[in-house]
DNA sequence: GATGAATGAGCGTTCATTCAT
DNA sequence: GATGAATGAACGCTCATTCAT
């Protein structure tokens, strides 16, 4: 205390600034792994290498910590998707594929993939948080996808569909895959292979969307 | 009350016989509203108008209560689906439609529709419950759907697809709809209309599945 | 109710009179096996083949049931011992042996052997019950044994000892054996063989009591 | 308080260091008074002047708290006995006396004396506790005593006896004395005087054990 | 700023006791 | 007399939150 500690002080300062990020990373890990209620702040603190009391220096409560975790999670990924759409040249089917597979690589297959499950699980208990997540992530994702579908219809590449519902149907199997992998996957004897699953989904959905010159073998919609 | 009750059908007896159903109804309400972990047995009891101890006359534990809710709610729905498949005559596309819309009427649009979200949310923290649900509901549901797809392929009505993945893709938008309605639906300015959504899903998926005699207008990504 | 039931009524009456004894037998079994607190009245009732409520027709409370069990258990055995002492002719050492081995046969090795452990365990929590047991069983047992020792000393067969303490020392290994068999016996790799144990006890105690004409090899009490 | 405390030895730190001992003391009091099952952790906490939750900062469970009481109380006494045996020079009869009287001073006559009764009472319902106590206390105590008897026989000071049973007979009156003092002693009009009782026990048992050059006056049951 | 000991409300579960039938 | 459904107080244990240091 009386002697100068040049090295320690340097490290200390760095730690001090890095603290919130470290806490959020630890919290993300545990929230994703166990859910909100089952995550103990003791464990979050231990994983971040601080004491439990320290958490309260940075976050007012467990709920606020949770909110902070969510806020920092998915928005950047959405933004990359938006840039991908804006810069695209080529068929819309190609773009749809790029988006879906890219989303899988960046979000689905990473730590972030646990967040959507978390949000579905807790949305009802944290309405304010749900609203935030809906505005910052969900609605932007749908808007992004909607633009692709709209443009495809405008160009005549896709059949005419009700865009709002179609985007949800396109996304549903992706969301479902995420939820599955963070819930029942361990119980499942016939594990889903994500690559195969996603390719099949794209194949089916593009068949459904694509404009055809000939009617299929059996007419469905009279 | 107006009809005579010849054999000890007093008020007390009627209560006794009605109890389990009352308890299950109260439990379903609260489980769906708050999730498994967050539901207090005290609240379940109070909602059913009994004391907490009474719950334990009928159910061994909270988990058993939950299982009973599943057994009384979703399992019968699955069984009706199985009978529907066995007794069906006609095209498989028709059957698929009947199953999907019937499921929506019976499960999705009722109180029971909250269960799947709950299960996704809690599966990791209650593995015994997840195993139970997987065996009694999920795997049976997929087997049921798989039989329809297999038969469709055998008859040449459907294109050849990998059944295990296809069933999941068929179901994903249904499950997604449920999850949505029990989570972000309240945030959504562009509310999903279930009927429209389901019709679109079926239309797209059947287009994807149906065997075609001519190639579509655009080749599937060179 | 309107028709006469001669056979059933006969059985009923017999049952009715036998009830208290059946309940006490069931309670003894369970109290001895599990102790007072750990015995559930549900189990007592089930073992006796009646409903839980019926217990309360015969006994005011769990404590009263417990007292009734004790009252019926050991007093007759004490009385047999008293008659044995009164009718005895022969050496006092012989009598002491007869009493000890007889007690082992009748009490220690039977169901009743569990009662002393029970009483030691619960005496402090049920002072009134302890007083009852002390007066009806313990003090009579000691008086009985004291008479034997006194007579032995009077006749010059036994060394002069302080009778009150000696009786306790004579009985201690018997009581200890009982307690042991109802507690740690299952943990013990070197099981006590009751016969050997009791013979050794008698041998040692009789050696200690018996009047000697010669001093032992090493003097103990200067 | 009067002496300076150079390094963070504030009141709080002193409390922190003293806590476990305070908790163990409170637990010992209540366990001895009421038994294991009947002791409420709430009461233990209140007696130690802390909240219930605090107990769990120091002890994992009620059983662990109990084990800690044993470890801190009886195990050290056993260890002192073992050192006494190892360091002893002189006759074995002397050693036996020292052990018995020392045990009475340290264990029997203190708060710790209530533990054995408690263990006999609860052994069957808490097998894990019984196993622990048997291994840490009972078997070590018997081994200690067995060594004394064996050595006495080897040296020719004691008669040849079956050691396992003899140790139990030697200890039985000591254990009995403890049980008595914590159960029926309050009912007893002829209170046992521990000193007299123990001296008589030792006298009798040493007479029984000691090798004699002459046969006693009366043959052991003709 | 950081700590971690301490709290206390609350949970799932049990069971002696009651009482309408 | 007999039943067994119902009660409710209590227990062991947990954990988000606080605060003296």
PDB file of N, CA, C and O in Angstrom, chain C residues 141-204:
ATOM      1  N   UNK C 141     -36.275 -55.059  38.682  1.00  0.00           N
ATOM      2  CA  UNK C 141     -35.188 -55.929  38.232  1.00  0.00           C
ATOM      3  C   UNK C 141     -33.985 -55.825  39.150  1.00  0.00           C
ATOM      4  O   UNK C 141     -33.392 -56.848  39.524  1.00  0.00           O
ATOM      5  N   UNK C 142     -33.667 -54.621  39.531  1.00  0.00           N
ATOM      6  CA  UNK C 142     -32.509 -54.462  40.401  1.00  0.00           C
ATOM      7  C   UNK C 142     -32.766 -55.041  41.797  1.00  0.00           C
ATOM      8  O   UNK C 142     -31.888 -55.619  42.419  1.00  0.00           O
ATOM      9  N   UNK C 143     -33.974 -54.837  42.272  1.00  0.00           N
ATOM     10  CA  UNK C 143     -34.305 -55.380  43.594  1.00  0.00           C
ATOM     11  C   UNK C 143     -34.151 -56.909  43.590  1.00  0.00           C
ATOM     12  O   UNK C 143     -33.587 -57.495  44.504  1.00  0.00           O
ATOM     13  N   UNK C 144     -34.635 -57.499  42.537  1.00  0.00           N
ATOM     14  CA  UNK C 144     -34.553 -58.948  42.346  1.00  0.00           C
ATOM     15  C   UNK C 144     -33.093 -59.397  42.412  1.00  0.00           C
ATOM     16  O   UNK C 144     -32.717 -60.314  43.161  1.00  0.00           O
ATOM     17  N   UNK C 145     -32.264 -58.736  41.658  1.00  0.00           N
ATOM     18  CA  UNK C 145     -30.858 -59.109  41.591  1.00  0.00           C
ATOM     19  C   UNK C 145     -30.164 -58.801  42.915  1.00  0.00           C
ATOM     20  O   UNK C 145     -29.298 -59.565  43.374  1.00  0.00           O
ATOM     21  N   UNK C 146     -30.578 -57.703  43.524  1.00  0.00           N
ATOM     22  CA  UNK C 146     -29.983 -57.308  44.800  1.00  0.00           C
ATOM     23  C   UNK C 146     -30.225 -58.368  45.864  1.00  0.00           C
ATOM     24  O   UNK C 146     -29.345 -58.667  46.679  1.00  0.00           O
ATOM     25  N   UNK C 147     -31.429 -58.965  45.843  1.00  0.00           N
ATOM     26  CA  UNK C 147     -31.722 -59.999  46.817  1.00  0.00           C
ATOM     27  C   UNK C 147     -30.763 -61.178  46.669  1.00  0.00           C
ATOM     28  O   UNK C 147     -30.288 -61.750  47.633  1.00  0.00           O
ATOM     29  N   UNK C 148     -30.445 -61.523  45.441  1.00  0.00           N
ATOM     30  CA  UNK C 148     -29.528 -62.638  45.191  1.00  0.00           C
ATOM     31  C   UNK C 148     -28.142 -62.308  45.746  1.00  0.00           C
ATOM     32  O   UNK C 148     -27.518 -63.116  46.444  1.00  0.00           O
ATOM     33  N   UNK C 149     -27.687 -61.106  45.436  1.00  0.00           N
ATOM     34  CA  UNK C 149     -26.343 -60.738  45.902  1.00  0.00           C
ATOM     35  C   UNK C 149     -26.295 -60.659  47.428  1.00  0.00           C
ATOM     36  O   UNK C 149     -25.343 -61.143  48.063  1.00  0.00           O
ATOM     37  N   UNK C 150     -27.340 -60.049  47.988  1.00  0.00           N
ATOM     38  CA  UNK C 150     -27.378 -59.935  49.452  1.00  0.00           C
ATOM     39  C   UNK C 150     -27.326 -61.317  50.120  1.00  0.00           C
ATOM     40  O   UNK C 150     -26.559 -61.549  51.044  1.00  0.00           O
ATOM     41  N   UNK C 151     -28.137 -62.204  49.611  1.00  0.00           N
ATOM     42  CA  UNK C 151     -28.189 -63.545  50.188  1.00  0.00           C
ATOM     43  C   UNK C 151     -26.831 -64.245  50.044  1.00  0.00           C
ATOM     44  O   UNK C 151     -26.361 -64.920  50.971  1.00  0.00           O
ATOM     45  N   UNK C 152     -26.208 -64.046  48.874  1.00  0.00           N
ATOM     46  CA  UNK C 152     -24.876 -64.638  48.660  1.00  0.00           C
ATOM     47  C   UNK C 152     -23.863 -64.122  49.659  1.00  0.00           C
ATOM     48  O   UNK C 152     -23.014 -64.877  50.149  1.00  0.00           O
ATOM     49  N   UNK C 153     -23.954 -62.829  49.940  1.00  0.00           N
ATOM     50  CA  UNK C 153     -23.017 -62.272  50.908  1.00  0.00           C
ATOM     51  C   UNK C 153     -23.335 -62.770  52.316  1.00  0.00           C
ATOM     52  O   UNK C 153     -22.433 -63.101  53.094  1.00  0.00           O
ATOM     53  N   UNK C 154     -24.622 -62.865  52.610  1.00  0.00           N
ATOM     54  CA  UNK C 154     -25.033 -63.341  53.936  1.00  0.00           C
ATOM     55  C   UNK C 154     -24.517 -64.762  54.171  1.00  0.00           C
ATOM     56  O   UNK C 154     -24.023 -65.093  55.256  1.00  0.00           O
ATOM     57  N   UNK C 155     -24.631 -65.580  53.120  1.00  0.00           N
ATOM     58  CA  UNK C 155     -24.202 -66.961  53.261  1.00  0.00           C
ATOM     59  C   UNK C 155     -22.672 -67.092  53.200  1.00  0.00           C
ATOM     60  O   UNK C 155     -22.133 -68.165  53.393  1.00  0.00           O
ATOM     61  N   UNK C 156     -21.965 -66.067  52.852  1.00  0.00           N
ATOM     62  CA  UNK C 156     -20.518 -66.153  52.722  1.00  0.00           C
ATOM     63  C   UNK C 156     -20.077 -66.694  51.375  1.00  0.00           C
ATOM     64  O   UNK C 156     -18.904 -66.967  51.131  1.00  0.00           O
ATOM     65  N   UNK C 157     -21.023 -66.825  50.443  1.00  0.00           N
ATOM     66  CA  UNK C 157     -20.651 -67.338  49.114  1.00  0.00           C
ATOM     67  C   UNK C 157     -20.027 -66.219  48.277  1.00  0.00           C
ATOM     68  O   UNK C 157     -19.148 -66.467  47.464  1.00  0.00           O
ATOM     69  N   UNK C 158     -20.527 -65.012  48.458  1.00  0.00           N
ATOM     70  CA  UNK C 158     -20.019 -63.876  47.698  1.00  0.00           C
ATOM     71  C   UNK C 158     -19.201 -62.956  48.597  1.00  0.00           C
ATOM     72  O   UNK C 158     -19.453 -62.856  49.807  1.00  0.00           O
ATOM     73  N   UNK C 159     -18.254 -62.274  47.992  1.00  0.00           N
ATOM     74  CA  UNK C 159     -17.495 -61.264  48.715  1.00  0.00           C
ATOM     75  C   UNK C 159     -18.425 -60.104  49.081  1.00  0.00           C
ATOM     76  O   UNK C 159     -19.508 -59.947  48.497  1.00  0.00           O
ATOM     77  N   UNK C 160     -18.001 -59.330  50.053  1.00  0.00           N
ATOM     78  CA  UNK C 160     -18.837 -58.202  50.447  1.00  0.00           C
ATOM     79  C   UNK C 160     -18.673 -57.070  49.435  1.00  0.00           C
ATOM     80  O   UNK C 160     -17.562 -56.606  49.190  1.00  0.00           O
ATOM     81  N   UNK C 161     -19.769 -56.686  48.842  1.00  0.00           N
ATOM     82  CA  UNK C 161     -19.736 -55.578  47.885  1.00  0.00           C
ATOM     83  C   UNK C 161     -20.892 -54.649  48.172  1.00  0.00           C
ATOM     84  O   UNK C 161     -21.838 -55.001  48.880  1.00  0.00           O
ATOM     85  N   UNK C 162     -20.813 -53.461  47.594  1.00  0.00           N
ATOM     86  CA  UNK C 162     -21.921 -52.521  47.705  1.00  0.00           C
ATOM     87  C   UNK C 162     -23.002 -52.963  46.728  1.00  0.00           C
ATOM     88  O   UNK C 162     -22.854 -52.829  45.515  1.00  0.00           O
ATOM     89  N   UNK C 163     -24.077 -53.490  47.245  1.00  0.00           N
ATOM     90  CA  UNK C 163     -25.056 -54.170  46.401  1.00  0.00           C
ATOM     91  C   UNK C 163     -25.630 -53.303  45.286  1.00  0.00           C
ATOM     92  O   UNK C 163     -25.698 -53.742  44.134  1.00  0.00           O
ATOM     93  N   UNK C 164     -26.028 -52.089  45.630  1.00  0.00           N
ATOM     94  CA  UNK C 164     -26.665 -51.241  44.610  1.00  0.00           C
ATOM     95  C   UNK C 164     -25.783 -51.079  43.376  1.00  0.00           C
ATOM     96  O   UNK C 164     -26.267 -51.138  42.234  1.00  0.00           O
ATOM     97  N   UNK C 165     -24.518 -50.860  43.592  1.00  0.00           N
ATOM     98  CA  UNK C 165     -23.649 -50.683  42.441  1.00  0.00           C
ATOM     99  C   UNK C 165     -23.345 -52.008  41.767  1.00  0.00           C
ATOM    100  O   UNK C 165     -23.259 -52.101  40.545  1.00  0.00           O
ATOM    101  N   UNK C 166     -23.207 -53.043  42.558  1.00  0.00           N
ATOM    102  CA  UNK C 166     -22.873 -54.348  41.984  1.00  0.00           C
ATOM    103  C   UNK C 166     -23.979 -54.850  41.063  1.00  0.00           C
ATOM    104  O   UNK C 166     -23.711 -55.377  39.977  1.00  0.00           O
ATOM    105  N   UNK C 167     -25.235 -54.641  41.478  1.00  0.00           N
ATOM    106  CA  UNK C 167     -26.325 -55.096  40.601  1.00  0.00           C
ATOM    107  C   UNK C 167     -26.231 -54.410  39.244  1.00  0.00           C
ATOM    108  O   UNK C 167     -26.437 -55.026  38.201  1.00  0.00           O
ATOM    109  N   UNK C 168     -25.893 -53.155  39.284  1.00  0.00           N
ATOM    110  CA  UNK C 168     -25.805 -52.434  38.014  1.00  0.00           C
ATOM    111  C   UNK C 168     -24.659 -52.952  37.160  1.00  0.00           C
ATOM    112  O   UNK C 168     -24.761 -53.062  35.935  1.00  0.00           O
ATOM    113  N   UNK C 169     -23.573 -53.310  37.819  1.00  0.00           N
ATOM    114  CA  UNK C 169     -22.438 -53.818  37.063  1.00  0.00           C
ATOM    115  C   UNK C 169     -22.736 -55.209  36.510  1.00  0.00           C
ATOM    116  O   UNK C 169     -22.312 -55.557  35.412  1.00  0.00           O
ATOM    117  N   UNK C 170     -23.489 -55.977  37.275  1.00  0.00           N
ATOM    118  CA  UNK C 170     -23.871 -57.303  36.772  1.00  0.00           C
ATOM    119  C   UNK C 170     -24.787 -57.164  35.572  1.00  0.00           C
ATOM    120  O   UNK C 170     -24.656 -57.881  34.576  1.00  0.00           O
ATOM    121  N   UNK C 171     -25.717 -56.234  35.644  1.00  0.00           N
ATOM    122  CA  UNK C 171     -26.688 -56.108  34.553  1.00  0.00           C
ATOM    123  C   UNK C 171     -26.118 -55.369  33.340  1.00  0.00           C
ATOM    124  O   UNK C 171     -26.565 -55.584  32.203  1.00  0.00           O
ATOM    125  N   UNK C 172     -25.169 -54.501  33.579  1.00  0.00           N
ATOM    126  CA  UNK C 172     -24.693 -53.644  32.488  1.00  0.00           C
ATOM    127  C   UNK C 172     -24.344 -54.426  31.224  1.00  0.00           C
ATOM    128  O   UNK C 172     -24.808 -54.069  30.126  1.00  0.00           O
ATOM    129  N   UNK C 173     -23.555 -55.486  31.302  1.00  0.00           N
ATOM    130  CA  UNK C 173     -23.232 -56.176  30.059  1.00  0.00           C
ATOM    131  C   UNK C 173     -24.447 -56.787  29.365  1.00  0.00           C
ATOM    132  O   UNK C 173     -24.460 -56.928  28.147  1.00  0.00           O
ATOM    133  N   UNK C 174     -25.468 -57.132  30.162  1.00  0.00           N
ATOM    134  CA  UNK C 174     -26.683 -57.668  29.523  1.00  0.00           C
ATOM    135  C   UNK C 174     -27.389 -56.559  28.744  1.00  0.00           C
ATOM    136  O   UNK C 174     -27.797 -56.726  27.587  1.00  0.00           O
ATOM    137  N   UNK C 175     -27.557 -55.454  29.397  1.00  0.00           N
ATOM    138  CA  UNK C 175     -28.211 -54.327  28.740  1.00  0.00           C
ATOM    139  C   UNK C 175     -27.401 -53.890  27.524  1.00  0.00           C
ATOM    140  O   UNK C 175     -27.936 -53.640  26.440  1.00  0.00           O
ATOM    141  N   UNK C 176     -26.097 -53.858  27.750  1.00  0.00           N
ATOM    142  CA  UNK C 176     -25.229 -53.460  26.650  1.00  0.00           C
ATOM    143  C   UNK C 176     -25.403 -54.385  25.442  1.00  0.00           C
ATOM    144  O   UNK C 176     -25.476 -53.932  24.292  1.00  0.00           O
ATOM    145  N   UNK C 177     -25.494 -55.676  25.725  1.00  0.00           N
ATOM    146  CA  UNK C 177     -25.665 -56.635  24.626  1.00  0.00           C
ATOM    147  C   UNK C 177     -26.936 -56.339  23.832  1.00  0.00           C
ATOM    148  O   UNK C 177     -26.942 -56.330  22.605  1.00  0.00           O
ATOM    149  N   UNK C 178     -27.996 -56.071  24.561  1.00  0.00           N
ATOM    150  CA  UNK C 178     -29.263 -55.729  23.907  1.00  0.00           C
ATOM    151  C   UNK C 178     -29.132 -54.495  23.021  1.00  0.00           C
ATOM    152  O   UNK C 178     -29.538 -54.483  21.854  1.00  0.00           O
ATOM    153  N   UNK C 179     -28.572 -53.469  23.616  1.00  0.00           N
ATOM    154  CA  UNK C 179     -28.445 -52.220  22.872  1.00  0.00           C
ATOM    155  C   UNK C 179     -27.600 -52.446  21.629  1.00  0.00           C
ATOM    156  O   UNK C 179     -27.912 -51.958  20.539  1.00  0.00           O
ATOM    157  N   UNK C 180     -26.537 -53.171  21.819  1.00  0.00           N
ATOM    158  CA  UNK C 180     -25.631 -53.435  20.703  1.00  0.00           C
ATOM    159  C   UNK C 180     -26.350 -54.124  19.552  1.00  0.00           C
ATOM    160  O   UNK C 180     -26.233 -53.738  18.391  1.00  0.00           O
ATOM    161  N   UNK C 181     -27.103 -55.161  19.916  1.00  0.00           N
ATOM    162  CA  UNK C 181     -27.777 -55.923  18.862  1.00  0.00           C
ATOM    163  C   UNK C 181     -28.834 -55.103  18.146  1.00  0.00           C
ATOM    164  O   UNK C 181     -29.218 -55.425  17.028  1.00  0.00           O
ATOM    165  N   UNK C 182     -29.319 -54.076  18.770  1.00  0.00           N
ATOM    166  CA  UNK C 182     -30.324 -53.236  18.112  1.00  0.00           C
ATOM    167  C   UNK C 182     -29.737 -51.938  17.569  1.00  0.00           C
ATOM    168  O   UNK C 182     -30.468 -51.004  17.260  1.00  0.00           O
ATOM    169  N   UNK C 183     -28.413 -51.876  17.475  1.00  0.00           N
ATOM    170  CA  UNK C 183     -27.841 -50.638  16.938  1.00  0.00           C
ATOM    171  C   UNK C 183     -26.626 -50.919  16.048  1.00  0.00           C
ATOM    172  O   UNK C 183     -26.758 -50.980  14.833  1.00  0.00           O
ATOM    173  N   UNK C 184     -25.481 -51.155  16.662  1.00  0.00           N
ATOM    174  CA  UNK C 184     -24.259 -51.229  15.857  1.00  0.00           C
ATOM    175  C   UNK C 184     -23.922 -52.622  15.364  1.00  0.00           C
ATOM    176  O   UNK C 184     -22.929 -52.787  14.648  1.00  0.00           O
ATOM    177  N   UNK C 185     -24.717 -53.591  15.753  1.00  0.00           N
ATOM    178  CA  UNK C 185     -24.365 -54.954  15.401  1.00  0.00           C
ATOM    179  C   UNK C 185     -24.107 -55.091  13.898  1.00  0.00           C
ATOM    180  O   UNK C 185     -23.180 -55.776  13.475  1.00  0.00           O
ATOM    181  N   UNK C 186     -24.919 -54.422  13.090  1.00  0.00           N
ATOM    182  CA  UNK C 186     -24.776 -54.554  11.640  1.00  0.00           C
ATOM    183  C   UNK C 186     -23.464 -53.982  11.122  1.00  0.00           C
ATOM    184  O   UNK C 186     -22.981 -54.386  10.064  1.00  0.00           O
ATOM    185  N   UNK C 187     -22.892 -53.022  11.855  1.00  0.00           N
ATOM    186  CA  UNK C 187     -21.623 -52.432  11.411  1.00  0.00           C
ATOM    187  C   UNK C 187     -20.435 -53.278  11.811  1.00  0.00           C
ATOM    188  O   UNK C 187     -19.324 -53.079  11.300  1.00  0.00           O
ATOM    189  N   UNK C 188     -20.662 -54.193  12.724  1.00  0.00           N
ATOM    190  CA  UNK C 188     -19.541 -54.831  13.403  1.00  0.00           C
ATOM    191  C   UNK C 188     -19.018 -56.013  12.598  1.00  0.00           C
ATOM    192  O   UNK C 188     -19.740 -56.944  12.277  1.00  0.00           O
ATOM    193  N   UNK C 189     -17.739 -55.963  12.291  1.00  0.00           N
ATOM    194  CA  UNK C 189     -17.142 -57.081  11.563  1.00  0.00           C
ATOM    195  C   UNK C 189     -16.932 -58.270  12.503  1.00  0.00           C
ATOM    196  O   UNK C 189     -16.983 -59.414  12.073  1.00  0.00           O
ATOM    197  N   UNK C 190     -16.728 -57.991  13.779  1.00  0.00           N
ATOM    198  CA  UNK C 190     -16.485 -59.085  14.721  1.00  0.00           C
ATOM    199  C   UNK C 190     -17.710 -59.285  15.593  1.00  0.00           C
ATOM    200  O   UNK C 190     -17.703 -58.969  16.795  1.00  0.00           O
ATOM    201  N   UNK C 191     -18.744 -59.830  15.014  1.00  0.00           N
ATOM    202  CA  UNK C 191     -20.007 -59.986  15.715  1.00  0.00           C
ATOM    203  C   UNK C 191     -19.843 -60.646  17.085  1.00  0.00           C
ATOM    204  O   UNK C 191     -19.112 -61.608  17.226  1.00  0.00           O
ATOM    205  N   UNK C 192     -20.558 -60.101  18.022  1.00  0.00           N
ATOM    206  CA  UNK C 192     -20.599 -60.732  19.333  1.00  0.00           C
ATOM    207  C   UNK C 192     -21.417 -62.013  19.244  1.00  0.00           C
ATOM    208  O   UNK C 192     -22.518 -62.009  18.695  1.00  0.00           O
ATOM    209  N   UNK C 193     -20.885 -63.098  19.787  1.00  0.00           N
ATOM    210  CA  UNK C 193     -21.703 -64.303  19.940  1.00  0.00           C
ATOM    211  C   UNK C 193     -22.314 -64.251  21.328  1.00  0.00           C
ATOM    212  O   UNK C 193     -21.608 -64.326  22.342  1.00  0.00           O
ATOM    213  N   UNK C 194     -23.627 -64.110  21.415  1.00  0.00           N
ATOM    214  CA  UNK C 194     -24.267 -63.869  22.708  1.00  0.00           C
ATOM    215  C   UNK C 194     -23.925 -64.930  23.758  1.00  0.00           C
ATOM    216  O   UNK C 194     -23.631 -64.605  24.905  1.00  0.00           O
ATOM    217  N   UNK C 195     -23.951 -66.207  23.356  1.00  0.00           N
ATOM    218  CA  UNK C 195     -23.687 -67.269  24.335  1.00  0.00           C
ATOM    219  C   UNK C 195     -22.298 -67.121  24.925  1.00  0.00           C
ATOM    220  O   UNK C 195     -22.098 -67.122  26.139  1.00  0.00           O
ATOM    221  N   UNK C 196     -21.307 -66.994  24.044  1.00  0.00           N
ATOM    222  CA  UNK C 196     -19.928 -66.855  24.510  1.00  0.00           C
ATOM    223  C   UNK C 196     -19.772 -65.626  25.385  1.00  0.00           C
ATOM    224  O   UNK C 196     -19.131 -65.667  26.449  1.00  0.00           O
ATOM    225  N   UNK C 197     -20.374 -64.546  24.914  1.00  0.00           N
ATOM    226  CA  UNK C 197     -20.286 -63.275  25.632  1.00  0.00           C
ATOM    227  C   UNK C 197     -20.858 -63.408  27.039  1.00  0.00           C
ATOM    228  O   UNK C 197     -20.241 -63.005  28.019  1.00  0.00           O
ATOM    229  N   UNK C 198     -22.031 -64.014  27.134  1.00  0.00           N
ATOM    230  CA  UNK C 198     -22.670 -64.114  28.438  1.00  0.00           C
ATOM    231  C   UNK C 198     -21.894 -65.055  29.368  1.00  0.00           C
ATOM    232  O   UNK C 198     -21.755 -64.786  30.565  1.00  0.00           O
ATOM    233  N   UNK C 199     -21.386 -66.152  28.808  1.00  0.00           N
ATOM    234  CA  UNK C 199     -20.607 -67.089  29.647  1.00  0.00           C
ATOM    235  C   UNK C 199     -19.352 -66.381  30.164  1.00  0.00           C
ATOM    236  O   UNK C 199     -18.984 -66.544  31.327  1.00  0.00           O
ATOM    237  N   UNK C 200     -18.709 -65.619  29.312  1.00  0.00           N
ATOM    238  CA  UNK C 200     -17.509 -64.915  29.757  1.00  0.00           C
ATOM    239  C   UNK C 200     -17.861 -63.904  30.846  1.00  0.00           C
ATOM    240  O   UNK C 200     -17.159 -63.782  31.857  1.00  0.00           O
ATOM    241  N   UNK C 201     -18.954 -63.205  30.632  1.00  0.00           N
ATOM    242  CA  UNK C 201     -19.394 -62.244  31.633  1.00  0.00           C
ATOM    243  C   UNK C 201     -19.607 -62.925  32.982  1.00  0.00           C
ATOM    244  O   UNK C 201     -19.117 -62.479  34.018  1.00  0.00           O
ATOM    245  N   UNK C 202     -20.332 -64.021  32.950  1.00  0.00           N
ATOM    246  CA  UNK C 202     -20.623 -64.709  34.208  1.00  0.00           C
ATOM    247  C   UNK C 202     -19.342 -65.218  34.851  1.00  0.00           C
ATOM    248  O   UNK C 202     -19.159 -65.119  36.067  1.00  0.00           O
ATOM    249  N   UNK C 203     -18.477 -65.730  34.032  1.00  0.00           N
ATOM    250  CA  UNK C 203     -17.224 -66.239  34.565  1.00  0.00           C
ATOM    251  C   UNK C 203     -16.442 -65.127  35.257  1.00  0.00           C
ATOM    252  O   UNK C 203     -15.980 -65.270  36.391  1.00  0.00           O
ATOM    253  N   UNK C 204     -16.334 -63.994  34.560  1.00  0.00           N
ATOM    254  CA  UNK C 204     -15.576 -62.889  35.135  1.00  0.00           C
ATOM    255  C   UNK C 204     -16.241 -62.356  36.392  1.00  0.00           C
ATOM    256  O   UNK C 204     -15.601 -62.121  37.422  1.00  0.00           O
TER     257      UNK C 204
END
